[in-house]
Amino acid sequence: MRGLPPLFAEEPVDPPDARGRFGQYGGRFVPETLIPALDELEAAWTEARRDPAYREELSSLLVNYAGRPTPLFRADRLARALGLSGRIYLKREDLLHTGAHKLNNTLGQALLARRMGKKRVIAETGAGQHGVATATVCALLGLDCVVYMGSLDVARQSPNVSRMKLLGAEVRSVVAGSRTLKDAMNEAIRDWVTNVRTTYYCIGSAAGPHPYPFLVRELQKVIGEEIAAQVLAAEGRLPDAVVACVGGGSNAIGALHRFVREPAVALYGVEAAGHGLTSGKHGASLSRGRPGVLHGARSYLLQNDEGQVSEAHSISAGLDYPGVGPELSHLRDQGRLKVLTATDQEALEAFQQLARAEGILCALESAHAIAALREIPPSPLVVANLSGRGDKDLDTILGALK
Amino acid sequence: MSRLSDAFVKGRTALVCYAMGGDGDTAALLQAIDEAGADVIELGLPFSDPIADGPVLQEAATRALGAGATLRGLLDLARGLRLRAPMVAMGYVNPIESMGAQSFARALREAGLCGAIVPDLPFEEAGPLRDALAAERLDLVPLVAPTTPAARAATIARSARGFVYYVSVTGVTGSRAALPEDLQNRLGELRAVSPVPVAVGFGISRPEQAAALKGKADGVVVGTALVATHHEKGLQAAADLVRSLRAVLQ
């Protein structure tokens, strides 16, 4: 049996402050009805993370069920195809059970839900990967599962809708607003406000009211812990740069957090530039937004002069979100996180380059990280997080390549 | 002293009426509600992502934003009205922060409003806006929910100015067939510790539901039912609903 993964230490590194803030970002901007539930969640999480039984069960599931550790693959042909002289390593979260990093988080949260005695779990999903990961753990633990998904995403990510249904989850299509992740999250919050006594809300991004951004980061940072150990084993040192795509930011904070206090490691987040940063149709909240409050937290936000939230756009449903997690907002302001962007077209090209060079069909979200590899300063040793696999995107990709 | 608190007269249950700003002819609606007997008027400020609202108020906000409603525009409109009932703004935090808490407070005062209700600004986050409003002698009306523990409810009530808004149901705004059985007990507990009047809202749509709360709260809030009636049946029907609600609370 493979060794257990390095799960969160008993005392967390760089936690938010007592009010759930990373710098000026985060907090709890939700209806009063939810405040006691957030207090309850925070207390349950604080207790669980110190409980060896919780950690052992989660570790065991991450190894024996999910397939951790995921490989770190040296992608020499991709480096050549991109014209890069340094080495590129791909962190293969696409090989995790259910096909994306999302399961790291849903396993930890579903165990927490069971511990808290909640029998019903709700989730929001954009690309459907978090919805699938939630439906999967609910099947595994015998919990009822309802997933909210924007009707536009239901149409463009239909394989994941089918997967959720086959796993026994109910998928509720949301027709309000932009009919994407933002609106799915609104509706999930409304469900939680209504059913808070019996329901666990499993948020998929490192976003939402405190303690979710912290909780999701702690559950996802296993990605970066593994990257550090694997690169050290392969190269005898830490990487020069780590790159991840940023929608809400769960794969990014998961891959990057381990390196925040390693000043020699440059950290890059890649946002969706959609049709272009000046087109008004993109998902680049860190690049083009300003601080605001959405979905329970203060963070960078795409909004108009009146403070109305703008509709985002990206070819990848997982990056099609006008907000971003509070900790990434803080790291951006500190200058620790460098923010890059890739357009729909650049992501499509990167998807094809990776497919032809390495035989990997990655998610369109992850293709944004690949597309940005040429944008970062030349570095001898770079790790890109391949957050998910591309099966769900085949219709979108084939349609766009016509 | 607070114009809002004074609108709740001892021994009488006040009627608090909500209108979504920018959804239809807001000036005419506010005037009609005022003439029909509302004791306090909540002016809804539309937001793109209203997480505390059910479908009726979501759609009303979408219509208002689609028709070009803006915060400044609505406050300009309010400034031109001469209403008997004190008016309080009800809106989400992001448009308020976008304008800036101090600018918002000043604009409210200049428009003649008495304060604000912000459903996604719980006690822990409310300090800066409460202070900005207080500097303009305006009130921040906090919300207490069925899930709020008693000690926390008392803390919130002590911070309140104007009145406390008790959320009758665990859920979002919108009509309910029945209200919770322990509602009257919860209202009694809250009134016992609150230095300001307690109004109850969320889910109250019909005169008989309002009548059952007569004397159990200092005020009853009707929102969704009024917005739906105004949108579907027009100004006269909305005014009639206000009159019938006022009558059962007499």
CSV table of C-alpha atoms in Angstrom, one decimal, chain B residues 16-199:
chain,number,residue,atom,x,y,z
B,16,VAL,CA,-44.6,47.9,7.2
B,17,CYS,CA,-44.9,47.8,3.5
B,18,TYR,CA,-42.1,46.9,1.0
B,19,ALA,CA,-41.9,48.2,-2.6
B,20,MET,CA,-39.2,47.2,-5.1
B,21,GLY,CA,-37.7,50.5,-6.3
B,22,GLY,CA,-37.7,50.8,-10.1
B,23,ASP,CA,-40.3,48.0,-10.7
B,24,GLY,CA,-43.0,49.9,-12.4
B,25,ASP,CA,-44.0,53.5,-11.4
B,26,THR,CA,-42.3,53.6,-8.1
B,27,ALA,CA,-43.3,57.2,-7.2
B,28,ALA,CA,-47.0,56.4,-7.7
B,29,LEU,CA,-46.7,53.1,-5.8
B,30,LEU,CA,-45.0,54.7,-2.8
B,31,GLN,CA,-47.6,57.4,-2.7
B,32,ALA,CA,-50.5,54.9,-3.0
B,33,ILE,CA,-49.1,52.7,-0.2
B,34,ASP,CA,-48.6,55.8,2.0
B,35,GLU,CA,-52.1,57.0,1.4
B,36,ALA,CA,-53.6,53.5,2.0
B,37,GLY,CA,-52.2,53.5,5.5
B,38,ALA,CA,-48.7,52.1,5.7
B,39,ASP,CA,-46.9,53.1,8.9
B,40,VAL,CA,-43.4,52.4,7.6
B,41,ILE,CA,-42.3,51.9,4.0
B,42,GLU,CA,-39.3,49.8,2.9
B,43,LEU,CA,-37.8,51.0,-0.4
B,44,GLY,CA,-36.2,47.9,-2.0
B,45,LEU,CA,-32.9,48.6,-3.8
B,46,PRO,CA,-32.6,46.1,-6.6
B,47,PHE,CA,-29.5,43.8,-6.7
B,48,SER,CA,-28.3,41.4,-9.3
B,49,ASP,CA,-27.8,38.5,-6.9
B,50,PRO,CA,-30.4,38.7,-4.1
B,51,ILE,CA,-29.6,35.6,-2.0
B,52,ALA,CA,-32.2,36.3,0.7
B,53,ASP,CA,-35.0,36.6,-1.8
B,54,GLY,CA,-37.5,34.1,-3.2
B,55,PRO,CA,-38.5,34.1,-6.9
B,56,VAL,CA,-41.1,37.0,-6.7
B,57,LEU,CA,-38.6,39.6,-5.4
B,58,GLN,CA,-35.7,38.2,-7.6
B,59,GLU,CA,-37.9,38.8,-10.7
B,60,ALA,CA,-38.9,42.2,-9.5
B,61,ALA,CA,-35.2,43.1,-9.0
B,62,THR,CA,-34.4,41.8,-12.5
B,63,ARG,CA,-37.2,43.9,-14.0
B,64,ALA,CA,-36.1,47.0,-12.1
B,65,LEU,CA,-32.4,46.6,-13.2
B,66,GLY,CA,-33.6,45.9,-16.7
B,67,ALA,CA,-35.5,49.1,-16.7
B,68,GLY,CA,-32.4,51.0,-15.7
B,69,ALA,CA,-33.0,51.5,-11.9
B,70,THR,CA,-29.9,52.8,-10.0
B,71,LEU,CA,-29.4,53.5,-6.3
B,72,ARG,CA,-28.9,57.3,-6.9
B,73,GLY,CA,-31.9,57.4,-9.3
B,74,LEU,CA,-34.1,55.8,-6.6
B,75,LEU,CA,-32.9,58.1,-3.9
B,76,ASP,CA,-33.5,61.1,-6.2
B,77,LEU,CA,-37.1,59.8,-6.7
B,78,ALA,CA,-37.6,59.4,-3.0
B,79,ARG,CA,-36.4,62.9,-2.3
B,80,GLY,CA,-39.2,64.4,-4.4
B,81,LEU,CA,-41.9,62.6,-2.5
B,82,ARG,CA,-43.7,64.0,0.6
B,83,LEU,CA,-44.9,60.9,2.4
B,84,ARG,CA,-46.5,60.6,5.8
B,85,ALA,CA,-44.8,57.3,6.6
B,86,PRO,CA,-41.0,57.2,7.3
B,87,MET,CA,-39.1,55.3,4.6
B,88,VAL,CA,-36.2,52.9,5.1
B,89,ALA,CA,-34.0,51.5,2.3
B,90,MET,CA,-33.7,47.7,2.0
B,91,GLY,CA,-30.8,46.5,-0.1
B,92,TYR,CA,-27.8,44.2,-0.4
B,93,VAL,CA,-24.3,45.2,0.7
B,94,ASN,CA,-22.4,45.3,-2.5
B,95,PRO,CA,-24.1,48.3,-4.2
B,96,ILE,CA,-23.9,50.1,-0.8
B,97,GLU,CA,-20.2,49.4,-0.5
B,98,SER,CA,-19.7,50.3,-4.1
B,99,MET,CA,-21.1,53.8,-3.4
B,100,GLY,CA,-19.2,53.9,-0.1
B,101,ALA,CA,-20.9,53.6,3.3
B,102,GLN,CA,-20.5,57.3,4.1
B,103,SER,CA,-21.7,58.5,0.7
B,104,PHE,CA,-24.6,56.1,1.0
B,105,ALA,CA,-25.6,57.4,4.4
B,106,ARG,CA,-25.4,61.0,3.2
B,107,ALA,CA,-27.5,60.2,0.1
B,108,LEU,CA,-30.1,58.5,2.3
B,109,ARG,CA,-30.4,61.5,4.6
B,110,GLU,CA,-30.6,64.0,1.7
B,111,ALA,CA,-33.3,61.8,0.2
B,112,GLY,CA,-35.3,62.0,3.5
B,113,LEU,CA,-35.0,58.3,4.3
B,114,CYS,CA,-34.6,57.2,7.9
B,115,GLY,CA,-32.2,54.3,7.6
B,116,ALA,CA,-31.4,51.0,6.0
B,117,ILE,CA,-32.0,47.2,6.2
B,118,VAL,CA,-29.2,45.1,4.7
B,119,PRO,CA,-30.1,41.4,4.8
B,120,ASP,CA,-26.5,40.1,3.9
B,121,LEU,CA,-24.8,42.3,6.5
B,122,PRO,CA,-24.9,40.3,9.8
B,123,PHE,CA,-24.0,41.8,13.2
B,124,GLU,CA,-20.2,41.1,12.9
B,125,GLU,CA,-19.9,42.9,9.6
B,126,ALA,CA,-22.3,45.7,10.3
B,127,GLY,CA,-20.1,48.1,12.3
B,128,PRO,CA,-18.8,50.4,9.6
B,129,LEU,CA,-22.2,50.9,8.0
B,130,ARG,CA,-23.9,51.3,11.4
B,131,ASP,CA,-21.4,54.0,12.3
B,132,ALA,CA,-21.7,55.8,8.9
B,133,LEU,CA,-25.5,55.8,9.2
B,134,ALA,CA,-25.4,57.0,12.9
B,135,ALA,CA,-23.1,59.9,11.8
B,136,GLU,CA,-26.1,61.1,9.7
B,137,ARG,CA,-28.5,60.3,12.5
B,138,LEU,CA,-29.9,57.4,10.6
B,139,ASP,CA,-30.8,53.9,11.7
B,140,LEU,CA,-29.4,50.5,10.7
B,141,VAL,CA,-32.2,48.0,11.3
B,142,PRO,CA,-30.7,44.5,12.1
B,143,LEU,CA,-32.4,41.2,11.4
B,144,VAL,CA,-32.9,38.3,13.8
B,145,ALA,CA,-33.7,34.8,12.5
B,146,PRO,CA,-35.4,31.7,13.8
B,147,THR,CA,-32.0,30.1,14.0
B,148,THR,CA,-30.5,32.9,16.0
B,149,PRO,CA,-29.6,31.8,19.6
B,150,ALA,CA,-31.3,33.8,22.4
B,151,ALA,CA,-28.1,35.4,23.7
B,152,ARG,CA,-27.1,36.5,20.2
B,153,ALA,CA,-30.6,37.8,19.5
B,154,ALA,CA,-30.3,40.0,22.6
B,155,THR,CA,-26.9,41.3,21.5
B,156,ILE,CA,-28.3,42.2,18.1
B,157,ALA,CA,-31.3,43.8,19.6
B,158,ARG,CA,-29.1,46.0,21.8
B,159,SER,CA,-27.3,47.2,18.7
B,160,ALA,CA,-30.5,48.0,16.9
B,161,ARG,CA,-31.7,51.5,16.1
B,162,GLY,CA,-35.2,52.2,14.6
B,163,PHE,CA,-36.5,48.7,15.0
B,164,VAL,CA,-35.5,45.0,14.9
B,165,TYR,CA,-36.6,42.9,11.9
B,166,TYR,CA,-37.6,39.4,13.0
B,167,VAL,CA,-37.5,36.9,10.1
B,168,SER,CA,-40.5,34.8,10.7
B,169,VAL,CA,-39.5,31.7,8.7
B,170,THR,CA,-36.2,29.8,8.1
B,171,GLY,CA,-35.9,30.7,4.5
B,172,VAL,CA,-36.0,33.4,1.8
B,173,THR,CA,-38.7,36.0,1.2
B,174,GLY,CA,-42.0,34.8,-0.2
B,175,SER,CA,-45.5,33.8,0.7
B,176,ARG,CA,-46.0,30.8,3.0
B,177,ALA,CA,-49.1,28.8,3.6
B,178,ALA,CA,-48.4,28.7,7.3
B,179,LEU,CA,-46.1,30.4,9.7
B,180,PRO,CA,-44.0,28.5,12.3
B,181,GLU,CA,-45.9,27.4,15.5
B,182,ASP,CA,-43.4,28.9,17.9
B,183,LEU,CA,-43.4,32.3,16.1
B,184,GLN,CA,-45.4,34.1,18.9
B,185,ASN,CA,-43.0,32.7,21.6
B,186,ARG,CA,-40.0,33.8,19.7
B,187,LEU,CA,-41.5,37.3,19.2
B,188,GLY,CA,-42.3,37.5,22.9
B,189,GLU,CA,-38.7,36.6,23.8
B,190,LEU,CA,-37.3,39.2,21.5
B,191,ARG,CA,-39.6,41.9,22.5
B,192,ALA,CA,-38.7,41.3,26.2
B,193,VAL,CA,-35.0,42.0,25.5
B,194,SER,CA,-35.3,44.6,22.7
B,195,PRO,CA,-35.0,48.3,23.5
B,196,VAL,CA,-36.6,49.1,20.1
B,197,PRO,CA,-39.8,47.9,18.5
B,198,VAL,CA,-39.8,44.5,16.8
B,199,ALA,CA,-41.4,44.0,13.4
